[in-house]
C-alpha cells in the first residue's frame, strides 16, 4: 500500500521515536487520521501528543490496528509480535520511522550499522562534515530522531541505524553505508546469528557504496539486491583504508595516501583506529575534504563515557570509559592499547555474575596497575599479580594520581554495571570526569604554593 494513500495511520509505541513520527505526520497535514497505541499504562511523552491524536495506553487496541491503512512501529517492537503478524496477514503496510524519513528526505544520507562502534563513527563523520562547513544532521539511533531532523534543511544526514530500524526500512537510498562489525547481540529477538546479520545487511540494499570490514568478514555483502553495488573495505592490514608504517610509526592510509599518524588521533583505543578508517571512507564518499577529516580526528574526543579523554595533566591522561558495563566492552578498550608509560585501570561495580577471566590475556600484555573497587571488585583480583583493592572509585583515583607519572594513563573501564555505587553509568562517568578535574586543579594549586 502506498504511503500517499494512507489515511488511517496507527503509531505503535511512544517515547522519542513515536513522538517524532506523530509530529512528522501532523506536519505533513495530508488529511490522515493519526492514532497511537502503547502497551504501557503511562507511556513517556503522552502529555506532548497533539490534542487531535488519540492514544490507547495499557494494552493493544486490535480494532484500531486492523482497520489501519498503515502501521508505524517503533524499533523496540518486533515484527514477530502476534498483534503485528495479524496486521501483516491482512496486508496492512508496517513501516518504521526510518522508512518514513527515506520517503521524504531530499539531501544525501550516510548510514552506519554494526554491533559496536556505530555511535562513535556516526558522530565522527558528523564532526568531519561540520569541519568542512557542511550543514549536517546527525542522529537516527542516537541523538536526534531522524524525522525530527527533517524539520531543518540539512545538506547531509548521517544516521546510526540499528538492526531493529533496518527491519522496517525498504527504500532508504544511501550515498554510502557501512557495516562495522558483527558480534552476538539481541538473540532474544533473532532466531540466530544469521538472522541478526541479515537484518544488518539490509543497509546495503539501496546504497551507492558499501563499506565493510576486512577484519570481520561477516560484514561483507554477498547477497546484493538489484545488481552489484561498488564496495570498498577498511582494516588494519588490508583494504582501501588501512594502516601503513612510516618511519617506525603507524599512519592512517586512504587508497594509498598517507593521511595522518595514528598517534595524532584524539580517540583512545585500537577499536577507534578502525572507526577512523571507516569514517574516512564514508567522508570520502560524500566529498568531505581531507583536511576537515584530519581536523575532526585530531579534535574529536568521543562520545561521553566511551573512551572519552577527560583531561591531560602533568603528562597523565585521564580517560572515561564508564559505558564499559561488561567484559567485552573493556576488552575493546584495552585491545592494542599502546602507552609510553603505565596503565592505571579502574574496574569493578556490579558484575552481574559475569566471568572476567577473558580480560587476563590482554592484561598480561600490558604494563598495568589494576584497581579493583565496589561490590564485585574482588572478582578481578586473580587477573594480575598485585591488584589494588579499595572500596570506591574515588579512592582508586586518589591512589592512581599519587603514583602516576608522565606517559601514564588512568582509565575507567569498569567491565561492570554501576548500580552498587551510582545511579547509572552516566553518573559514574560524570563523577570520574569531575573528580579527575578536581585532582588536576588541586595538583596545580599545590605546585603554585610550592
PDB file of N, CA, C and O in Angstrom, residues 211-280:
ATOM      1  N   UNK A 211      30.547  -0.237   2.417  1.00  0.00           N
ATOM      2  CA  UNK A 211      31.843  -0.251   3.098  1.00  0.00           C
ATOM      3  C   UNK A 211      31.822  -1.365   4.129  1.00  0.00           C
ATOM      4  O   UNK A 211      30.913  -1.428   4.963  1.00  0.00           O
ATOM      5  N   UNK A 212      32.825  -2.256   4.076  1.00  0.00           N
ATOM      6  CA  UNK A 212      32.843  -3.388   5.002  1.00  0.00           C
ATOM      7  C   UNK A 212      34.212  -3.538   5.646  1.00  0.00           C
ATOM      8  O   UNK A 212      35.174  -2.871   5.268  1.00  0.00           O
ATOM      9  N   UNK A 213      34.272  -4.428   6.627  1.00  0.00           N
ATOM     10  CA  UNK A 213      35.441  -4.562   7.495  1.00  0.00           C
ATOM     11  C   UNK A 213      36.249  -5.805   7.122  1.00  0.00           C
ATOM     12  O   UNK A 213      35.774  -6.926   7.288  1.00  0.00           O
ATOM     13  N   UNK A 214      37.474  -5.606   6.635  1.00  0.00           N
ATOM     14  CA  UNK A 214      38.335  -6.728   6.269  1.00  0.00           C
ATOM     15  C   UNK A 214      38.651  -7.631   7.463  1.00  0.00           C
ATOM     16  O   UNK A 214      38.959  -8.812   7.283  1.00  0.00           O
ATOM     17  N   UNK A 215      38.585  -7.075   8.666  1.00  0.00           N
ATOM     18  CA  UNK A 215      38.884  -7.856   9.858  1.00  0.00           C
ATOM     19  C   UNK A 215      37.658  -8.541  10.440  1.00  0.00           C
ATOM     20  O   UNK A 215      37.739  -9.189  11.495  1.00  0.00           O
ATOM     21  N   UNK A 216      36.516  -8.404   9.781  1.00  0.00           N
ATOM     22  CA  UNK A 216      35.286  -9.089  10.176  1.00  0.00           C
ATOM     23  C   UNK A 216      34.518  -9.417   8.901  1.00  0.00           C
ATOM     24  O   UNK A 216      33.691  -8.648   8.430  1.00  0.00           O
ATOM     25  N   UNK A 217      34.809 -10.573   8.332  1.00  0.00           N
ATOM     26  CA  UNK A 217      34.259 -10.919   7.023  1.00  0.00           C
ATOM     27  C   UNK A 217      32.747 -11.052   7.028  1.00  0.00           C
ATOM     28  O   UNK A 217      32.113 -11.056   5.962  1.00  0.00           O
ATOM     29  N   UNK A 218      32.139 -11.152   8.218  1.00  0.00           N
ATOM     30  CA  UNK A 218      30.681 -11.223   8.297  1.00  0.00           C
ATOM     31  C   UNK A 218      30.022  -9.931   7.826  1.00  0.00           C
ATOM     32  O   UNK A 218      28.824  -9.899   7.546  1.00  0.00           O
ATOM     33  N   UNK A 219      30.801  -8.848   7.733  1.00  0.00           N
ATOM     34  CA  UNK A 219      30.238  -7.566   7.317  1.00  0.00           C
ATOM     35  C   UNK A 219      30.235  -7.390   5.804  1.00  0.00           C
ATOM     36  O   UNK A 219      29.711  -6.388   5.306  1.00  0.00           O
ATOM     37  N   UNK A 220      30.789  -8.343   5.085  1.00  0.00           N
ATOM     38  CA  UNK A 220      30.832  -8.223   3.625  1.00  0.00           C
ATOM     39  C   UNK A 220      29.504  -8.658   3.034  1.00  0.00           C
ATOM     40  O   UNK A 220      28.951  -9.704   3.390  1.00  0.00           O
ATOM     41  N   UNK A 221      28.982  -7.857   2.119  1.00  0.00           N
ATOM     42  CA  UNK A 221      27.703  -8.172   1.498  1.00  0.00           C
ATOM     43  C   UNK A 221      27.902  -9.145   0.343  1.00  0.00           C
ATOM     44  O   UNK A 221      28.558  -8.829  -0.636  1.00  0.00           O
ATOM     45  N   UNK A 222      27.328 -10.324   0.475  1.00  0.00           N
ATOM     46  CA  UNK A 222      27.441 -11.332  -0.591  1.00  0.00           C
ATOM     47  C   UNK A 222      26.100 -11.595  -1.264  1.00  0.00           C
ATOM     48  O   UNK A 222      25.994 -12.461  -2.114  1.00  0.00           O
ATOM     49  N   UNK A 223      25.078 -10.829  -0.858  1.00  0.00           N
ATOM     50  CA  UNK A 223      23.736 -11.051  -1.405  1.00  0.00           C
ATOM     51  C   UNK A 223      23.120  -9.725  -1.836  1.00  0.00           C
ATOM     52  O   UNK A 223      21.999  -9.406  -1.494  1.00  0.00           O
ATOM     53  N   UNK A 224      23.876  -8.953  -2.592  1.00  0.00           N
ATOM     54  CA  UNK A 224      23.404  -7.636  -3.022  1.00  0.00           C
ATOM     55  C   UNK A 224      22.178  -7.769  -3.920  1.00  0.00           C
ATOM     56  O   UNK A 224      22.160  -8.572  -4.846  1.00  0.00           O
ATOM     57  N   UNK A 225      21.163  -6.978  -3.617  1.00  0.00           N
ATOM     58  CA  UNK A 225      19.954  -6.969  -4.439  1.00  0.00           C
ATOM     59  C   UNK A 225      20.102  -5.968  -5.577  1.00  0.00           C
ATOM     60  O   UNK A 225      20.743  -4.940  -5.432  1.00  0.00           O
ATOM     61  N   UNK A 226      19.492  -6.274  -6.695  1.00  0.00           N
ATOM     62  CA  UNK A 226      19.448  -5.315  -7.798  1.00  0.00           C
ATOM     63  C   UNK A 226      20.777  -5.075  -8.474  1.00  0.00           C
ATOM     64  O   UNK A 226      21.044  -3.978  -8.954  1.00  0.00           O
ATOM     65  N   UNK A 227      21.644  -6.073  -8.526  1.00  0.00           N
ATOM     66  CA  UNK A 227      22.921  -5.916  -9.200  1.00  0.00           C
ATOM     67  C   UNK A 227      24.051  -5.638  -8.252  1.00  0.00           C
ATOM     68  O   UNK A 227      23.880  -5.570  -7.041  1.00  0.00           O
ATOM     69  N   UNK A 228      25.244  -5.476  -8.792  1.00  0.00           N
ATOM     70  CA  UNK A 228      26.432  -5.268  -7.971  1.00  0.00           C
ATOM     71  C   UNK A 228      26.552  -3.818  -7.526  1.00  0.00           C
ATOM     72  O   UNK A 228      26.465  -2.894  -8.326  1.00  0.00           O
ATOM     73  N   UNK A 229      26.765  -3.627  -6.231  1.00  0.00           N
ATOM     74  CA  UNK A 229      26.991  -2.303  -5.662  1.00  0.00           C
ATOM     75  C   UNK A 229      28.497  -2.138  -5.442  1.00  0.00           C
ATOM     76  O   UNK A 229      29.138  -3.027  -4.894  1.00  0.00           O
ATOM     77  N   UNK A 230      29.082  -1.029  -5.872  1.00  0.00           N
ATOM     78  CA  UNK A 230      30.509  -0.814  -5.606  1.00  0.00           C
ATOM     79  C   UNK A 230      30.806  -0.960  -4.117  1.00  0.00           C
ATOM     80  O   UNK A 230      30.055  -0.469  -3.271  1.00  0.00           O
ATOM     81  N   UNK A 231      31.897  -1.646  -3.812  1.00  0.00           N
ATOM     82  CA  UNK A 231      32.245  -1.904  -2.413  1.00  0.00           C
ATOM     83  C   UNK A 231      33.710  -1.583  -2.174  1.00  0.00           C
ATOM     84  O   UNK A 231      34.563  -1.819  -3.029  1.00  0.00           O
ATOM     85  N   UNK A 232      33.983  -1.027  -0.996  1.00  0.00           N
ATOM     86  CA  UNK A 232      35.351  -0.822  -0.548  1.00  0.00           C
ATOM     87  C   UNK A 232      35.428  -1.325   0.891  1.00  0.00           C
ATOM     88  O   UNK A 232      34.406  -1.608   1.525  1.00  0.00           O
ATOM     89  N   UNK A 233      36.646  -1.455   1.400  1.00  0.00           N
ATOM     90  CA  UNK A 233      36.794  -2.023   2.737  1.00  0.00           C
ATOM     91  C   UNK A 233      37.843  -1.265   3.536  1.00  0.00           C
ATOM     92  O   UNK A 233      38.638  -0.491   3.002  1.00  0.00           O
ATOM     93  N   UNK A 234      37.822  -1.526   4.843  1.00  0.00           N
ATOM     94  CA  UNK A 234      38.831  -0.978   5.744  1.00  0.00           C
ATOM     95  C   UNK A 234      39.338  -2.115   6.622  1.00  0.00           C
ATOM     96  O   UNK A 234      38.668  -3.130   6.813  1.00  0.00           O
ATOM     97  N   UNK A 235      40.545  -1.956   7.127  1.00  0.00           N
ATOM     98  CA  UNK A 235      41.107  -2.980   8.000  1.00  0.00           C
ATOM     99  C   UNK A 235      42.509  -2.605   8.428  1.00  0.00           C
ATOM    100  O   UNK A 235      43.144  -1.733   7.827  1.00  0.00           O
ATOM    101  N   UNK A 236      42.992  -3.265   9.455  1.00  0.00           N
ATOM    102  CA  UNK A 236      44.314  -2.931   9.990  1.00  0.00           C
ATOM    103  C   UNK A 236      45.441  -3.306   9.037  1.00  0.00           C
ATOM    104  O   UNK A 236      46.475  -2.640   9.000  1.00  0.00           O
ATOM    105  N   UNK A 237      45.268  -4.372   8.264  1.00  0.00           N
ATOM    106  CA  UNK A 237      46.359  -4.828   7.390  1.00  0.00           C
ATOM    107  C   UNK A 237      46.001  -4.848   5.912  1.00  0.00           C
ATOM    108  O   UNK A 237      46.874  -5.029   5.075  1.00  0.00           O
ATOM    109  N   UNK A 238      44.726  -4.665   5.579  1.00  0.00           N
ATOM    110  CA  UNK A 238      44.326  -4.680   4.170  1.00  0.00           C
ATOM    111  C   UNK A 238      43.056  -3.862   3.991  1.00  0.00           C
ATOM    112  O   UNK A 238      42.377  -3.507   4.952  1.00  0.00           O
ATOM    113  N   UNK A 239      42.771  -3.557   2.720  1.00  0.00           N
ATOM    114  CA  UNK A 239      41.618  -2.733   2.395  1.00  0.00           C
ATOM    115  C   UNK A 239      42.053  -1.409   1.800  1.00  0.00           C
ATOM    116  O   UNK A 239      43.225  -1.021   1.874  1.00  0.00           O
ATOM    117  N   UNK A 240      41.111  -0.713   1.191  1.00  0.00           N
ATOM    118  CA  UNK A 240      41.426   0.603   0.622  1.00  0.00           C
ATOM    119  C   UNK A 240      41.784   1.603   1.718  1.00  0.00           C
ATOM    120  O   UNK A 240      42.524   2.554   1.481  1.00  0.00           O
ATOM    121  N   UNK A 241      41.233   1.407   2.894  1.00  0.00           N
ATOM    122  CA  UNK A 241      41.516   2.261   4.052  1.00  0.00           C
ATOM    123  C   UNK A 241      42.170   1.387   5.115  1.00  0.00           C
ATOM    124  O   UNK A 241      41.528   0.509   5.690  1.00  0.00           O
ATOM    125  N   UNK A 242      43.474   1.607   5.320  1.00  0.00           N
ATOM    126  CA  UNK A 242      44.232   0.687   6.155  1.00  0.00           C
ATOM    127  C   UNK A 242      45.354   1.441   6.877  1.00  0.00           C
ATOM    128  O   UNK A 242      45.391   2.678   6.881  1.00  0.00           O
ATOM    129  N   UNK A 243      46.246   0.680   7.501  1.00  0.00           N
ATOM    130  CA  UNK A 243      47.374   1.257   8.220  1.00  0.00           C
ATOM    131  C   UNK A 243      48.665   0.975   7.476  1.00  0.00           C
ATOM    132  O   UNK A 243      48.850  -0.109   6.907  1.00  0.00           O
ATOM    133  N   UNK A 244      49.557   1.947   7.483  1.00  0.00           N
ATOM    134  CA  UNK A 244      50.862   1.819   6.839  1.00  0.00           C
ATOM    135  C   UNK A 244      51.929   2.314   7.812  1.00  0.00           C
ATOM    136  O   UNK A 244      51.703   3.273   8.555  1.00  0.00           O
ATOM    137  N   UNK A 245      53.080   1.669   7.788  1.00  0.00           N
ATOM    138  CA  UNK A 245      54.165   2.109   8.664  1.00  0.00           C
ATOM    139  C   UNK A 245      55.056   3.106   7.927  1.00  0.00           C
ATOM    140  O   UNK A 245      55.444   2.897   6.778  1.00  0.00           O
ATOM    141  N   UNK A 246      55.366   4.211   8.610  1.00  0.00           N
ATOM    142  CA  UNK A 246      56.266   5.211   8.061  1.00  0.00           C
ATOM    143  C   UNK A 246      57.188   5.691   9.176  1.00  0.00           C
ATOM    144  O   UNK A 246      56.716   6.169  10.211  1.00  0.00           O
ATOM    145  N   UNK A 247      58.481   5.530   8.969  1.00  0.00           N
ATOM    146  CA  UNK A 247      59.482   5.964   9.951  1.00  0.00           C
ATOM    147  C   UNK A 247      59.197   5.401  11.341  1.00  0.00           C
ATOM    148  O   UNK A 247      59.306   6.087  12.354  1.00  0.00           O
ATOM    149  N   UNK A 248      58.772   4.132  11.348  1.00  0.00           N
ATOM    150  CA  UNK A 248      58.541   3.454  12.620  1.00  0.00           C
ATOM    151  C   UNK A 248      57.220   3.785  13.285  1.00  0.00           C
ATOM    152  O   UNK A 248      56.966   3.348  14.417  1.00  0.00           O
ATOM    153  N   UNK A 249      56.368   4.552  12.610  1.00  0.00           N
ATOM    154  CA  UNK A 249      55.078   4.926  13.180  1.00  0.00           C
ATOM    155  C   UNK A 249      53.940   4.455  12.271  1.00  0.00           C
ATOM    156  O   UNK A 249      54.110   4.338  11.056  1.00  0.00           O
ATOM    157  N   UNK A 250      52.797   4.196  12.866  1.00  0.00           N
ATOM    158  CA  UNK A 250      51.616   3.800  12.100  1.00  0.00           C
ATOM    159  C   UNK A 250      50.898   5.032  11.565  1.00  0.00           C
ATOM    160  O   UNK A 250      50.733   6.026  12.277  1.00  0.00           O
ATOM    161  N   UNK A 251      50.444   4.920  10.314  1.00  0.00           N
ATOM    162  CA  UNK A 251      49.688   6.006   9.689  1.00  0.00           C
ATOM    163  C   UNK A 251      48.365   5.485   9.134  1.00  0.00           C
ATOM    164  O   UNK A 251      48.296   4.369   8.600  1.00  0.00           O
ATOM    165  N   UNK A 252      47.328   6.301   9.250  1.00  0.00           N
ATOM    166  CA  UNK A 252      46.086   6.036   8.542  1.00  0.00           C
ATOM    167  C   UNK A 252      46.325   6.283   7.059  1.00  0.00           C
ATOM    168  O   UNK A 252      46.926   7.288   6.675  1.00  0.00           O
ATOM    169  N   UNK A 253      45.839   5.360   6.232  1.00  0.00           N
ATOM    170  CA  UNK A 253      46.059   5.448   4.791  1.00  0.00           C
ATOM    171  C   UNK A 253      44.732   5.313   4.068  1.00  0.00           C
ATOM    172  O   UNK A 253      43.933   4.429   4.375  1.00  0.00           O
ATOM    173  N   UNK A 254      44.505   6.177   3.086  1.00  0.00           N
ATOM    174  CA  UNK A 254      43.290   6.138   2.278  1.00  0.00           C
ATOM    175  C   UNK A 254      43.672   5.926   0.826  1.00  0.00           C
ATOM    176  O   UNK A 254      44.266   6.808   0.202  1.00  0.00           O
ATOM    177  N   UNK A 255      43.386   4.746   0.314  1.00  0.00           N
ATOM    178  CA  UNK A 255      43.679   4.413  -1.079  1.00  0.00           C
ATOM    179  C   UNK A 255      45.124   4.744  -1.432  1.00  0.00           C
ATOM    180  O   UNK A 255      45.408   5.325  -2.482  1.00  0.00           O
ATOM    181  N   UNK A 256      46.039   4.401  -0.546  1.00  0.00           N
ATOM    182  CA  UNK A 256      47.460   4.611  -0.759  1.00  0.00           C
ATOM    183  C   UNK A 256      47.982   5.950  -0.297  1.00  0.00           C
ATOM    184  O   UNK A 256      49.204   6.160  -0.241  1.00  0.00           O
ATOM    185  N   UNK A 257      47.113   6.877   0.060  1.00  0.00           N
ATOM    186  CA  UNK A 257      47.530   8.210   0.519  1.00  0.00           C
ATOM    187  C   UNK A 257      47.743   8.202   2.031  1.00  0.00           C
ATOM    188  O   UNK A 257      46.853   7.801   2.795  1.00  0.00           O
ATOM    189  N   UNK A 258      48.904   8.637   2.474  1.00  0.00           N
ATOM    190  CA  UNK A 258      49.152   8.784   3.904  1.00  0.00           C
ATOM    191  C   UNK A 258      48.340   9.972   4.416  1.00  0.00           C
ATOM    192  O   UNK A 258      48.495  11.093   3.923  1.00  0.00           O
ATOM    193  N   UNK A 259      47.487   9.731   5.406  1.00  0.00           N
ATOM    194  CA  UNK A 259      46.575  10.776   5.880  1.00  0.00           C
ATOM    195  C   UNK A 259      47.076  11.430   7.159  1.00  0.00           C
ATOM    196  O   UNK A 259      47.262  12.644   7.223  1.00  0.00           O
ATOM    197  N   UNK A 260      47.329  10.642   8.196  1.00  0.00           N
ATOM    198  CA  UNK A 260      47.849  11.194   9.446  1.00  0.00           C
ATOM    199  C   UNK A 260      48.340  10.059  10.331  1.00  0.00           C
ATOM    200  O   UNK A 260      47.943   8.903  10.170  1.00  0.00           O
ATOM    201  N   UNK A 261      49.234  10.393  11.251  1.00  0.00           N
ATOM    202  CA  UNK A 261      49.767   9.395  12.163  1.00  0.00           C
ATOM    203  C   UNK A 261      48.692   8.958  13.143  1.00  0.00           C
ATOM    204  O   UNK A 261      47.894   9.767  13.623  1.00  0.00           O
ATOM    205  N   UNK A 262      48.671   7.681  13.437  1.00  0.00           N
ATOM    206  CA  UNK A 262      47.707   7.138  14.392  1.00  0.00           C
ATOM    207  C   UNK A 262      47.852   7.843  15.743  1.00  0.00           C
ATOM    208  O   UNK A 262      46.858   8.086  16.441  1.00  0.00           O
ATOM    209  N   UNK A 263      49.068   8.198  16.093  1.00  0.00           N
ATOM    210  CA  UNK A 263      49.309   8.853  17.383  1.00  0.00           C
ATOM    211  C   UNK A 263      48.643  10.220  17.493  1.00  0.00           C
ATOM    212  O   UNK A 263      48.484  10.752  18.600  1.00  0.00           O
ATOM    213  N   UNK A 264      48.232  10.807  16.360  1.00  0.00           N
ATOM    214  CA  UNK A 264      47.590  12.114  16.377  1.00  0.00           C
ATOM    215  C   UNK A 264      46.072  12.035  16.547  1.00  0.00           C
ATOM    216  O   UNK A 264      45.403  13.060  16.670  1.00  0.00           O
ATOM    217  N   UNK A 265      45.513  10.825  16.550  1.00  0.00           N
ATOM    218  CA  UNK A 265      44.072  10.661  16.744  1.00  0.00           C
ATOM    219  C   UNK A 265      43.725  10.966  18.199  1.00  0.00           C
ATOM    220  O   UNK A 265      44.379  10.476  19.122  1.00  0.00           O
ATOM    221  N   UNK A 266      42.689  11.762  18.407  1.00  0.00           N
ATOM    222  CA  UNK A 266      42.285  12.110  19.771  1.00  0.00           C
ATOM    223  C   UNK A 266      41.572  10.951  20.466  1.00  0.00           C
ATOM    224  O   UNK A 266      41.660  10.805  21.688  1.00  0.00           O
ATOM    225  N   UNK A 267      40.874  10.119  19.708  1.00  0.00           N
ATOM    226  CA  UNK A 267      40.165   8.981  20.291  1.00  0.00           C
ATOM    227  C   UNK A 267      41.146   7.969  20.859  1.00  0.00           C
ATOM    228  O   UNK A 267      42.244   7.779  20.321  1.00  0.00           O
ATOM    229  N   UNK A 268      40.727   7.292  21.919  1.00  0.00           N
ATOM    230  CA  UNK A 268      41.580   6.320  22.601  1.00  0.00           C
ATOM    231  C   UNK A 268      41.131   4.904  22.263  1.00  0.00           C
ATOM    232  O   UNK A 268      39.935   4.621  22.184  1.00  0.00           O
ATOM    233  N   UNK A 269      42.095   3.999  22.051  1.00  0.00           N
ATOM    234  CA  UNK A 269      41.762   2.594  21.861  1.00  0.00           C
ATOM    235  C   UNK A 269      41.950   2.130  20.429  1.00  0.00           C
ATOM    236  O   UNK A 269      41.698   2.874  19.471  1.00  0.00           O
ATOM    237  N   UNK A 270      42.365   0.892  20.300  1.00  0.00           N
ATOM    238  CA  UNK A 270      42.602   0.320  18.976  1.00  0.00           C
ATOM    239  C   UNK A 270      41.325   0.247  18.148  1.00  0.00           C
ATOM    240  O   UNK A 270      41.330   0.443  16.936  1.00  0.00           O
ATOM    241  N   UNK A 271      40.203  -0.040  18.810  1.00  0.00           N
ATOM    242  CA  UNK A 271      38.941  -0.116  18.093  1.00  0.00           C
ATOM    243  C   UNK A 271      38.593   1.223  17.452  1.00  0.00           C
ATOM    244  O   UNK A 271      37.953   1.265  16.389  1.00  0.00           O
ATOM    245  N   UNK A 272      39.051   2.325  18.055  1.00  0.00           N
ATOM    246  CA  UNK A 272      38.764   3.633  17.482  1.00  0.00           C
ATOM    247  C   UNK A 272      39.656   3.965  16.291  1.00  0.00           C
ATOM    248  O   UNK A 272      39.317   4.841  15.488  1.00  0.00           O
ATOM    249  N   UNK A 273      40.793   3.281  16.150  1.00  0.00           N
ATOM    250  CA  UNK A 273      41.587   3.412  14.931  1.00  0.00           C
ATOM    251  C   UNK A 273      40.785   2.853  13.755  1.00  0.00           C
ATOM    252  O   UNK A 273      40.699   3.465  12.680  1.00  0.00           O
ATOM    253  N   UNK A 274      40.170   1.684  13.972  1.00  0.00           N
ATOM    254  CA  UNK A 274      39.307   1.105  12.936  1.00  0.00           C
ATOM    255  C   UNK A 274      38.122   2.019  12.649  1.00  0.00           C
ATOM    256  O   UNK A 274      37.725   2.199  11.484  1.00  0.00           O
ATOM    257  N   UNK A 275      37.570   2.624  13.685  1.00  0.00           N
ATOM    258  CA  UNK A 275      36.453   3.546  13.480  1.00  0.00           C
ATOM    259  C   UNK A 275      36.854   4.737  12.627  1.00  0.00           C
ATOM    260  O   UNK A 275      36.070   5.223  11.799  1.00  0.00           O
ATOM    261  N   UNK A 276      38.083   5.228  12.804  1.00  0.00           N
ATOM    262  CA  UNK A 276      38.568   6.349  11.986  1.00  0.00           C
ATOM    263  C   UNK A 276      38.705   5.946  10.523  1.00  0.00           C
ATOM    264  O   UNK A 276      38.368   6.726   9.613  1.00  0.00           O
ATOM    265  N   UNK A 277      39.185   4.745  10.272  1.00  0.00           N
ATOM    266  CA  UNK A 277      39.309   4.261   8.894  1.00  0.00           C
ATOM    267  C   UNK A 277      37.940   4.203   8.226  1.00  0.00           C
ATOM    268  O   UNK A 277      37.772   4.631   7.076  1.00  0.00           O
ATOM    269  N   UNK A 278      36.953   3.681   8.947  1.00  0.00           N
ATOM    270  CA  UNK A 278      35.598   3.598   8.393  1.00  0.00           C
ATOM    271  C   UNK A 278      35.028   4.988   8.146  1.00  0.00           C
ATOM    272  O   UNK A 278      34.393   5.239   7.108  1.00  0.00           O
ATOM    273  N   UNK A 279      35.260   5.897   9.075  1.00  0.00           N
ATOM    274  CA  UNK A 279      34.734   7.259   8.934  1.00  0.00           C
ATOM    275  C   UNK A 279      35.333   7.961   7.726  1.00  0.00           C
ATOM    276  O   UNK A 279      34.633   8.682   7.000  1.00  0.00           O
ATOM    277  N   UNK A 280      36.621   7.755   7.488  1.00  0.00           N
ATOM    278  CA  UNK A 280      37.250   8.368   6.314  1.00  0.00           C
ATOM    279  C   UNK A 280      36.624   7.859   5.023  1.00  0.00           C
ATOM    280  O   UNK A 280      36.409   8.635   4.078  1.00  0.00           O
TER     281      UNK A 280
END
